[in-house]
Tab-separated table of C-alpha atoms and ligand atoms in Angstrom:
chain	number	residue	atom	x	y	z
A	1	MET	CA	-80.097	-65.975	199.866
A	2	SER	CA	-82.203	-67.874	197.302
A	3	THR	CA	-80.651	-68.607	193.906
A	4	LEU	CA	-83.386	-66.478	192.349
A	5	LYS	CA	-82.272	-63.467	194.406
A	6	LYS	CA	-78.584	-64.194	193.780
A	7	ILE	CA	-79.327	-63.813	190.077
A	8	LEU	CA	-81.739	-60.883	190.401
A	9	LEU	CA	-79.736	-58.824	192.881
A	10	GLU	CA	-76.119	-59.942	192.501
A	11	LYS	CA	-76.326	-60.797	188.788
A	12	GLN	CA	-74.634	-64.141	189.430
A	13	ILE	CA	-74.028	-66.295	186.368
A	14	ASP	CA	-72.565	-69.379	188.036
A	15	CYS	CA	-75.788	-70.546	189.679
A	16	LYS	CA	-78.978	-71.897	188.141
A	17	SER	CA	-82.476	-70.931	189.106
A	18	ILE	CA	-85.540	-72.723	187.784
A	19	TRP	CA	-89.240	-72.098	188.241
A	20	PHE	CA	-92.238	-72.175	185.879
A	21	MET	CA	-95.181	-69.894	185.329
A	22	ARG	CA	-98.339	-71.853	186.212
A	23	GLN	CA	-96.259	-74.469	188.022
A	24	ALA	CA	-99.137	-74.682	190.515
A	25	GLY	CA	-102.016	-75.674	188.292
A	26	ARG	CA	-104.076	-77.961	186.182
A	27	TYR	CA	-101.336	-80.214	184.741
A	28	LEU	CA	-100.813	-81.675	188.237
A	29	PRO	CA	-103.201	-84.496	189.245
A	30	GLU	CA	-102.906	-83.446	192.898
A	31	PHE	CA	-104.159	-79.962	191.910
A	32	ARG	CA	-107.024	-81.396	189.824
A	33	LYS	CA	-108.107	-83.481	192.808
A	34	ILE	CA	-108.410	-80.414	195.058
A	35	ARG	CA	-110.025	-78.440	192.229
A	36	SER	CA	-112.678	-81.121	191.622
A	37	GLN	CA	-113.700	-80.825	195.279
A	38	ASN	CA	-113.716	-77.012	195.094
A	39	LYS	CA	-115.881	-75.894	192.203
A	40	ASN	CA	-115.744	-72.208	193.125
A	41	PHE	CA	-112.305	-71.033	191.956
A	42	ILE	CA	-112.401	-67.671	193.787
A	43	LYS	CA	-113.341	-69.413	197.029
A	44	LEU	CA	-110.450	-71.810	196.505
A	45	CYS	CA	-108.033	-68.895	196.070
A	46	PHE	CA	-109.289	-67.448	199.381
A	47	ASP	CA	-108.826	-70.723	201.268
A	48	SER	CA	-105.434	-70.079	202.917
A	49	ASN	CA	-104.771	-73.726	203.786
A	50	LEU	CA	-105.586	-75.069	200.333
A	51	SER	CA	-103.877	-72.185	198.555
A	52	SER	CA	-100.705	-72.868	200.528
A	53	GLU	CA	-100.961	-76.601	199.894
A	54	ILE	CA	-101.332	-76.014	196.126
A	55	SER	CA	-98.369	-73.581	196.099
A	56	LEU	CA	-96.190	-76.304	197.625
A	57	GLN	CA	-97.347	-79.131	195.321
A	58	PRO	CA	-94.768	-78.428	192.585
A	59	ILE	CA	-92.051	-77.904	195.240
A	60	ASN	CA	-92.738	-81.308	196.755
A	61	ARG	CA	-92.578	-82.974	193.369
A	62	PHE	CA	-89.744	-81.197	191.543
A	63	ASP	CA	-86.303	-79.667	192.142
A	64	LEU	CA	-87.435	-76.037	191.791
A	65	ASP	CA	-85.833	-72.935	193.299
A	66	SER	CA	-88.995	-70.927	193.898
A	67	ALA	CA	-92.608	-71.357	194.820
A	68	ILE	CA	-95.228	-68.994	193.382
A	69	ILE	CA	-98.253	-68.371	195.536
A	70	PHE	CA	-101.450	-69.959	194.212
A	71	SER	CA	-103.795	-67.035	193.646
A	72	ASP	CA	-105.044	-65.120	190.593
A	73	ILE	CA	-104.595	-61.679	189.071
A	74	LEU	CA	-108.413	-61.331	189.012
A	75	LEU	CA	-108.722	-61.363	192.806
A	76	VAL	CA	-107.940	-57.633	192.648
A	77	PRO	CA	-111.010	-56.661	190.565
A	78	TYR	CA	-113.042	-59.122	192.668
A	79	VAL	CA	-112.034	-57.466	195.936
A	80	LEU	CA	-112.680	-54.067	194.328
A	81	GLY	CA	-116.325	-55.037	193.852
A	82	GLN	CA	-116.658	-56.845	190.521
A	83	ASP	CA	-117.928	-60.388	190.682
A	84	VAL	CA	-115.659	-62.862	188.838
A	85	LYS	CA	-116.674	-66.343	187.717
A	86	PHE	CA	-114.395	-68.949	186.169
A	87	VAL	CA	-116.404	-70.948	183.662
A	88	LYS	CA	-115.032	-74.274	182.481
A	89	ASP	CA	-113.758	-74.132	178.857
A	90	VAL	CA	-114.726	-70.425	178.651
A	91	GLY	CA	-112.391	-68.736	181.147
A	92	PRO	CA	-113.036	-65.863	183.523
A	93	ILE	CA	-116.237	-63.824	183.289
A	94	VAL	CA	-116.188	-60.479	185.078
A	95	ASN	CA	-119.364	-58.548	186.007
A	96	LYS	CA	-120.124	-55.156	184.493
A	97	PHE	CA	-117.749	-52.386	185.577
A	98	GLU	CA	-119.285	-49.495	187.530
A	99	LEU	CA	-116.993	-46.468	187.877
A	100	ASP	CA	-118.664	-44.958	190.980
A	101	LYS	CA	-118.581	-48.266	192.790
A	102	PHE	CA	-114.931	-48.767	191.800
A	103	LEU	CA	-113.907	-45.308	193.023
A	104	SER	CA	-115.679	-45.783	196.363
A	105	ASN	CA	-113.258	-48.530	197.471
A	106	ASP	CA	-110.799	-47.885	200.259
A	107	ILE	CA	-107.414	-49.349	201.116
A	108	GLU	CA	-108.247	-50.749	204.551
A	109	GLU	CA	-111.203	-52.652	203.197
A	110	PHE	CA	-109.005	-53.935	200.348
A	111	SER	CA	-106.336	-55.278	202.723
A	112	ARG	CA	-108.979	-56.833	204.969
A	113	LYS	CA	-110.690	-58.657	202.100
A	114	MET	CA	-107.348	-59.845	200.684
A	115	ASP	CA	-106.210	-61.137	204.060
A	116	PRO	CA	-106.622	-64.870	203.233
A	117	VAL	CA	-104.037	-64.457	200.450
A	118	TYR	CA	-101.582	-62.958	202.933
A	119	ARG	CA	-102.240	-65.769	205.434
A	120	ALA	CA	-101.558	-68.288	202.629
A	121	ILE	CA	-98.205	-66.599	201.965
A	122	GLU	CA	-97.312	-66.772	205.684
A	123	LYS	CA	-98.181	-70.465	205.843
A	124	THR	CA	-96.249	-71.256	202.678
A	125	ARG	CA	-93.163	-69.319	203.766
A	126	LYS	CA	-93.030	-71.290	207.036
A	127	LYS	CA	-92.963	-74.599	205.159
A	128	LEU	CA	-90.575	-73.530	202.414
A	129	ASN	CA	-86.834	-74.155	202.645
A	130	LYS	CA	-84.920	-70.909	203.365
A	131	ASN	CA	-82.891	-71.185	200.154
A	132	LYS	CA	-86.073	-70.932	198.044
A	133	SER	CA	-87.901	-67.759	197.059
A	134	LEU	CA	-91.632	-67.279	197.409
A	135	ILE	CA	-92.878	-65.293	194.436
A	136	SER	CA	-96.032	-63.221	194.646
A	137	PHE	CA	-97.609	-61.483	191.663
A	138	ILE	CA	-100.059	-58.953	190.312
A	139	GLY	CA	-101.659	-58.316	186.927
A	140	ALA	CA	-100.526	-55.041	185.345
A	141	PRO	CA	-103.283	-52.391	185.068
A	142	TRP	CA	-103.755	-52.809	181.315
A	143	THR	CA	-104.176	-56.584	181.558
A	144	LEU	CA	-106.622	-56.210	184.451
A	145	LEU	CA	-108.597	-53.646	182.420
A	146	THR	CA	-109.035	-56.096	179.551
A	147	TYR	CA	-110.954	-58.317	181.971
A	148	MET	CA	-112.626	-55.577	184.049
A	149	LEU	CA	-113.998	-53.783	181.010
A	150	GLY	CA	-114.704	-57.071	179.253
A	151	LYS	CA	-112.999	-56.341	175.968
A	152	LYS	CA	-110.284	-58.904	175.586
A	153	ASN	CA	-109.761	-58.572	171.849
A	154	LYS	CA	-108.157	-56.161	169.380
A	155	ASP	CA	-111.421	-54.445	168.353
A	156	GLY	CA	-113.138	-54.370	171.715
A	157	LYS	CA	-110.278	-52.606	173.391
A	158	LYS	CA	-110.782	-49.564	171.151
A	159	ASP	CA	-114.040	-48.838	172.993
A	160	PHE	CA	-112.364	-48.054	176.231
A	161	LEU	CA	-109.427	-46.365	174.590
A	162	LYS	CA	-111.898	-43.795	173.185
A	163	ASP	CA	-112.232	-42.233	176.621
A	164	LYS	CA	-108.593	-42.125	177.645
A	165	LYS	CA	-109.276	-39.738	180.504
A	166	LYS	CA	-111.568	-42.260	182.152
A	167	THR	CA	-109.182	-45.143	181.430
A	168	ASN	CA	-106.317	-43.239	183.034
A	169	LEU	CA	-108.445	-42.434	186.065
A	170	ILE	CA	-109.091	-46.156	186.564
A	171	ILE	CA	-105.413	-47.029	185.991
A	172	LYS	CA	-104.256	-44.460	188.542
A	173	ASP	CA	-106.562	-45.922	191.178
A	174	LEU	CA	-105.627	-49.487	190.266
A	175	ILE	CA	-101.917	-48.702	190.721
A	176	LYS	CA	-102.654	-47.582	194.277
A	177	TYR	CA	-104.262	-50.940	195.124
A	178	LEU	CA	-101.673	-52.993	193.231
A	179	CYS	CA	-98.791	-51.366	195.132
A	180	LEU	CA	-100.626	-51.989	198.383
A	181	HIS	CA	-101.170	-55.619	197.373
A	182	ILE	CA	-97.452	-56.000	196.602
A	183	LYS	CA	-96.454	-54.451	199.926
A	184	ASN	CA	-98.867	-56.673	201.857
A	185	GLN	CA	-97.626	-59.811	200.079
A	186	ILE	CA	-93.992	-58.905	200.831
A	187	ASN	CA	-94.812	-58.159	204.464
A	188	SER	CA	-96.381	-61.617	204.704
A	189	GLY	CA	-93.222	-63.412	203.576
A	190	SER	CA	-92.923	-63.284	199.803
A	191	ASP	CA	-89.534	-61.978	198.588
A	192	VAL	CA	-89.892	-61.439	194.802
A	193	VAL	CA	-92.741	-60.010	192.695
A	194	GLN	CA	-93.731	-60.705	189.096
A	195	ILE	CA	-95.953	-58.298	187.158
A	196	PHE	CA	-97.993	-60.033	184.463
A	197	ASP	CA	-98.956	-57.817	181.524
A	198	SER	CA	-100.275	-60.802	179.605
A	199	TRP	CA	-102.373	-58.738	177.191
A	200	ALA	CA	-99.863	-55.949	176.469
A	201	GLY	CA	-99.719	-57.358	172.928
A	202	LEU	CA	-103.260	-56.097	172.232
A	203	LEU	CA	-102.097	-52.489	172.377
A	204	ASP	CA	-101.124	-50.556	169.250
A	205	LYS	CA	-97.593	-49.230	169.220
A	206	ASN	CA	-98.900	-45.689	169.835
A	207	ASP	CA	-100.710	-46.698	173.005
A	208	LEU	CA	-97.958	-48.857	174.506
A	209	HIS	CA	-96.218	-46.023	176.326
A	210	GLU	CA	-99.352	-44.719	178.019
A	211	PHE	CA	-101.068	-47.967	178.950
A	212	CYS	CA	-98.234	-50.475	179.325
A	213	PHE	CA	-94.830	-48.835	179.935
A	214	LYS	CA	-96.058	-46.031	182.185
A	215	PRO	CA	-98.159	-48.111	184.623
A	216	ASN	CA	-95.457	-50.810	184.779
A	217	TYR	CA	-92.896	-48.072	185.453
A	218	GLU	CA	-94.954	-46.645	188.332
A	219	ILE	CA	-95.191	-50.063	189.970
A	220	VAL	CA	-91.508	-50.918	189.373
A	221	LYS	CA	-90.581	-47.532	190.870
A	222	PHE	CA	-92.604	-48.431	193.965
A	223	CYS	CA	-90.857	-51.831	194.191
A	224	LYS	CA	-87.409	-50.273	193.867
A	225	LYS	CA	-88.182	-47.691	196.537
A	226	ASN	CA	-89.126	-50.568	198.822
A	227	LYS	CA	-86.190	-52.795	197.754
A	228	ILE	CA	-88.489	-55.467	196.329
A	229	PRO	CA	-86.959	-57.466	193.434
A	230	VAL	CA	-89.347	-57.246	190.473
A	231	ILE	CA	-89.748	-59.232	187.252
A	232	CYS	CA	-91.899	-57.873	184.396
A	233	PHE	CA	-93.693	-59.870	181.705
A	234	PRO	CA	-95.097	-57.635	178.937
A	235	ARG	CA	-96.259	-60.521	176.745
A	236	GLY	CA	-96.635	-60.117	173.000
A	237	ILE	CA	-95.018	-56.716	172.387
A	238	GLY	CA	-92.258	-58.018	170.094
A	239	SER	CA	-89.327	-55.657	169.489
A	240	GLU	CA	-90.991	-53.148	171.836
A	241	TYR	CA	-89.374	-55.177	174.625
A	242	LEU	CA	-86.447	-52.872	173.903
A	243	ASN	CA	-88.355	-49.677	174.770
A	244	PHE	CA	-90.114	-51.423	177.645
A	245	ASN	CA	-86.712	-52.233	179.150
A	246	LYS	CA	-85.395	-48.699	178.662
A	247	GLU	CA	-88.453	-47.021	180.167
A	248	VAL	CA	-89.451	-49.421	182.926
A	249	GLN	CA	-86.016	-50.751	184.039
A	250	PRO	CA	-87.185	-53.758	186.059
A	251	ASP	CA	-84.697	-56.130	187.739
A	252	ALA	CA	-85.695	-58.838	185.256
A	253	LEU	CA	-87.718	-59.330	182.102
A	254	ASN	CA	-89.497	-62.567	181.195
A	255	ILE	CA	-89.298	-62.913	177.419
A	256	ASP	CA	-92.233	-64.573	175.669
A	257	TYR	CA	-91.899	-67.404	173.133
A	258	GLU	CA	-92.183	-65.051	170.155
A	259	ILE	CA	-88.970	-63.281	171.140
A	260	ASP	CA	-85.833	-64.563	169.423
A	261	PRO	CA	-83.508	-65.371	172.348
A	262	LYS	CA	-80.429	-64.311	170.330
A	263	TRP	CA	-82.051	-60.923	169.677
A	264	ALA	CA	-82.870	-60.638	173.401
A	265	ARG	CA	-79.293	-61.525	174.388
A	266	GLU	CA	-77.923	-58.809	172.106
A	267	ASN	CA	-80.477	-56.071	172.684
A	268	LEU	CA	-81.918	-56.287	176.180
A	269	LYS	CA	-79.141	-54.845	178.327
A	270	ASN	CA	-78.760	-54.062	182.009
A	271	VAL	CA	-81.553	-56.445	182.896
A	272	VAL	CA	-81.713	-60.089	183.961
A	273	LEU	CA	-83.584	-62.264	181.468
A	274	GLN	CA	-85.999	-65.060	182.332
A	275	GLY	CA	-87.861	-67.724	180.368
A	276	GLY	CA	-88.629	-67.781	176.666
A	277	MET	CA	-89.040	-71.440	175.738
A	278	HIS	CA	-92.435	-72.245	174.206
A	279	PRO	CA	-94.602	-74.211	176.693
A	280	GLN	CA	-95.862	-76.366	173.789
A	281	PHE	CA	-92.385	-77.937	173.543
A	282	LEU	CA	-93.219	-79.866	176.680
A	283	LEU	CA	-95.845	-81.749	174.651
A	284	LYS	CA	-93.150	-83.005	172.232
A	285	SER	CA	-90.546	-85.775	172.480
A	286	GLU	CA	-87.805	-85.668	175.118
A	287	GLU	CA	-85.214	-85.080	172.376
A	288	LYS	CA	-87.037	-81.989	171.142
A	289	ILE	CA	-87.549	-80.656	174.666
A	290	TYR	CA	-83.839	-80.965	175.483
A	291	THR	CA	-82.701	-79.444	172.171
A	292	GLU	CA	-84.903	-76.410	172.759
A	293	ALA	CA	-83.852	-76.009	176.399
A	294	LYS	CA	-80.201	-76.304	175.342
A	295	LYS	CA	-80.737	-73.468	172.855
A	296	TYR	CA	-81.766	-71.075	175.650
A	297	LEU	CA	-79.069	-72.313	178.065
A	298	ASP	CA	-76.343	-71.850	175.435
A	299	ILE	CA	-77.442	-68.389	174.348
A	300	PHE	CA	-77.680	-67.129	177.941
A	301	LYS	CA	-74.709	-69.060	179.334
A	302	ASP	CA	-72.575	-66.025	180.201
A	303	VAL	CA	-75.272	-63.626	181.416
A	304	PRO	CA	-77.550	-63.850	184.468
A	305	TYR	CA	-80.519	-65.989	183.342
A	306	ILE	CA	-83.485	-67.598	185.100
A	307	PHE	CA	-84.826	-70.757	183.479
A	308	ASN	CA	-88.601	-70.560	182.851
A	309	LEU	CA	-90.959	-70.557	179.833
A	310	GLY	CA	-92.348	-68.006	177.366
A	311	HIS	CA	-95.826	-68.350	178.935
A	312	GLY	CA	-97.471	-70.628	181.502
A	313	LEU	CA	-97.371	-74.431	181.485
A	314	VAL	CA	-100.361	-75.785	179.570
A	315	PRO	CA	-102.789	-78.185	181.322
A	316	GLU	CA	-101.835	-81.025	178.914
A	317	THR	CA	-98.203	-81.029	180.176
A	318	ASN	CA	-97.012	-84.407	181.459
A	319	PRO	CA	-95.458	-83.814	184.917
A	320	GLU	CA	-92.885	-86.585	184.224
A	321	LYS	CA	-91.588	-84.670	181.208
A	322	LEU	CA	-91.327	-81.513	183.260
A	323	LYS	CA	-89.322	-83.451	185.827
A	324	LYS	CA	-86.936	-84.636	183.116
A	325	LEU	CA	-86.564	-81.117	181.737
A	326	ILE	CA	-85.620	-79.842	185.203
A	327	GLU	CA	-83.030	-82.640	185.564
A	328	PHE	CA	-81.654	-81.782	182.130
A	329	VAL	CA	-81.275	-78.090	182.999
A	330	ARG	CA	-79.631	-78.939	186.349
A	331	GLN	CA	-77.077	-81.237	184.737
A	332	TYR	CA	-76.343	-79.209	181.622
B	1	1CP	O1	-109.975	-73.929	186.083
B	1	1CP	C1	-109.025	-73.966	186.852
B	1	1CP	O2	-108.695	-74.949	187.475
B	1	1CP	C2	-108.277	-72.713	187.087
B	1	1CP	C3	-107.056	-72.533	186.286
B	1	1CP	C4	-106.283	-71.371	186.872
B	1	1CP	C5	-105.154	-71.436	187.695
B	1	1CP	C6	-104.436	-72.674	188.140
B	1	1CP	C7	-106.617	-70.003	186.749
B	1	1CP	C8	-107.772	-69.451	186.032
B	1	1CP	N1	-105.709	-69.254	187.495
B	1	1CP	C9	-104.805	-70.096	188.072
B	1	1CP	C10	-103.726	-69.674	188.983
B	1	1CP	C11	-102.849	-68.581	188.551
B	1	1CP	N2	-103.187	-67.523	187.754
B	1	1CP	C12	-101.525	-68.413	188.954
B	1	1CP	C13	-100.930	-69.328	190.017
B	1	1CP	C14	-99.604	-69.557	190.261
B	1	1CP	C15	-98.820	-70.299	189.207
B	1	1CP	O3	-98.376	-69.660	188.230
B	1	1CP	O4	-98.562	-71.486	189.414
B	1	1CP	C16	-101.030	-67.263	188.301
B	1	1CP	C17	-99.642	-66.679	188.368
B	1	1CP	C18	-102.098	-66.710	187.561
B	1	1CP	C19	-102.010	-65.458	186.814
B	1	1CP	C20	-103.017	-65.147	185.775
B	1	1CP	N3	-104.369	-65.346	185.817
B	1	1CP	C21	-102.720	-64.490	184.557
B	1	1CP	C22	-101.354	-64.004	184.158
B	1	1CP	C23	-100.519	-65.084	183.600
B	1	1CP	C24	-100.925	-65.642	182.257
B	1	1CP	O5	-101.211	-66.829	182.215
B	1	1CP	O6	-100.903	-64.889	181.276
B	1	1CP	C25	-103.911	-64.331	183.850
B	1	1CP	C26	-104.097	-63.682	182.493
B	1	1CP	C27	-104.969	-64.872	184.653
B	1	1CP	C28	-106.400	-64.925	184.344
B	1	1CP	C29	-106.917	-66.318	184.334
B	1	1CP	N4	-107.006	-67.104	185.430
B	1	1CP	C30	-107.500	-68.343	185.100
B	1	1CP	C31	-107.755	-68.332	183.723
B	1	1CP	C32	-108.329	-69.476	182.936
B	1	1CP	C33	-107.369	-67.072	183.247
B	1	1CP	C34	-107.528	-66.568	181.855
B	1	1CP	C35	-106.399	-66.708	180.943
B	1	1CP	C36	-106.889	-66.269	179.591
B	1	1CP	O7	-107.773	-65.399	179.495
B	1	1CP	O8	-106.344	-66.824	178.634
């Protein structure tokens, strides 16, 4: 069993497990080389050979316990009929949402169009040591909506919260495809799933239950029914992590860098914790990186804990510093 699963399923505290969000990405020169030859990001994600190669890049370089498949949360809206473009220095741009078109999708077509992602998982699993996990992921419905409906800011989101009936109709359908996507990824060889609710922090407290907790709960329930270990990441919700944990009950929670790790250690019970350290620390001196890592390792020393960050690695990260951080965590 992988160390990640030993911690997630058996709640082991005497083994270490390390992986990083965005470990397959722009801070690696070998990724930038492939990216510069593949200007169309969506096409790159659907190239099974390259996607598998990119997923293994951090594994070949560092002493990590898990690979995460190179893909993107926005492949789901893309396959469901919305064109997605990744514009340099701007980010993702998603075509106008059309409800009728969205509702006319079907599950067989979805699986067929997503097939290159599943082939990439198969290829990666074959090349990955048996003691390592292969993590697959999805974006939570709310976070996908912020891109699909094109309102990724505090004010904009109010527009689509005006018609909650319509929003819930879309969420219900999205959950169906997201569960299918999870199942397909697991059947192809991935053994752990992470749900990214990166924009949960945009929701007001009153809307958190309906648009964050509830959809995450539905998906976690599906994972549990199918014995799939699941990690949730409701970024930016502050002390609401407490209610998230009570309502959703995932196997693990990734805390973001705004969460005080001591508070998390005392308040987030019956759940494995992951991450927390601010990715910007990796841009500082080695001393500062180690001091911060030590803080997390000390606080979580007698509970099951997975070493990771409070959000993804930033493109400016020096891979040599990441290597040293991993060595530090291993030896500590
Ligand atoms: O320009 C480039 O070269 C592309 C950069 C890039 C990469 C490497 C994007 C564009 N996506 C990815 C891969 C990716 N995306 C992974 C791969 C595996 C790994 O972690 O190593 C994962 C897990 C994601 C997930 C993802 N995509 C999230 C959730 C996690 C998070 O960072 O909060 C989100 C919000 C996206 C959308 C997305 N994809 C890419 C960009 C620039 C964005 C937008 C982020 C934003 O709006 O701030």
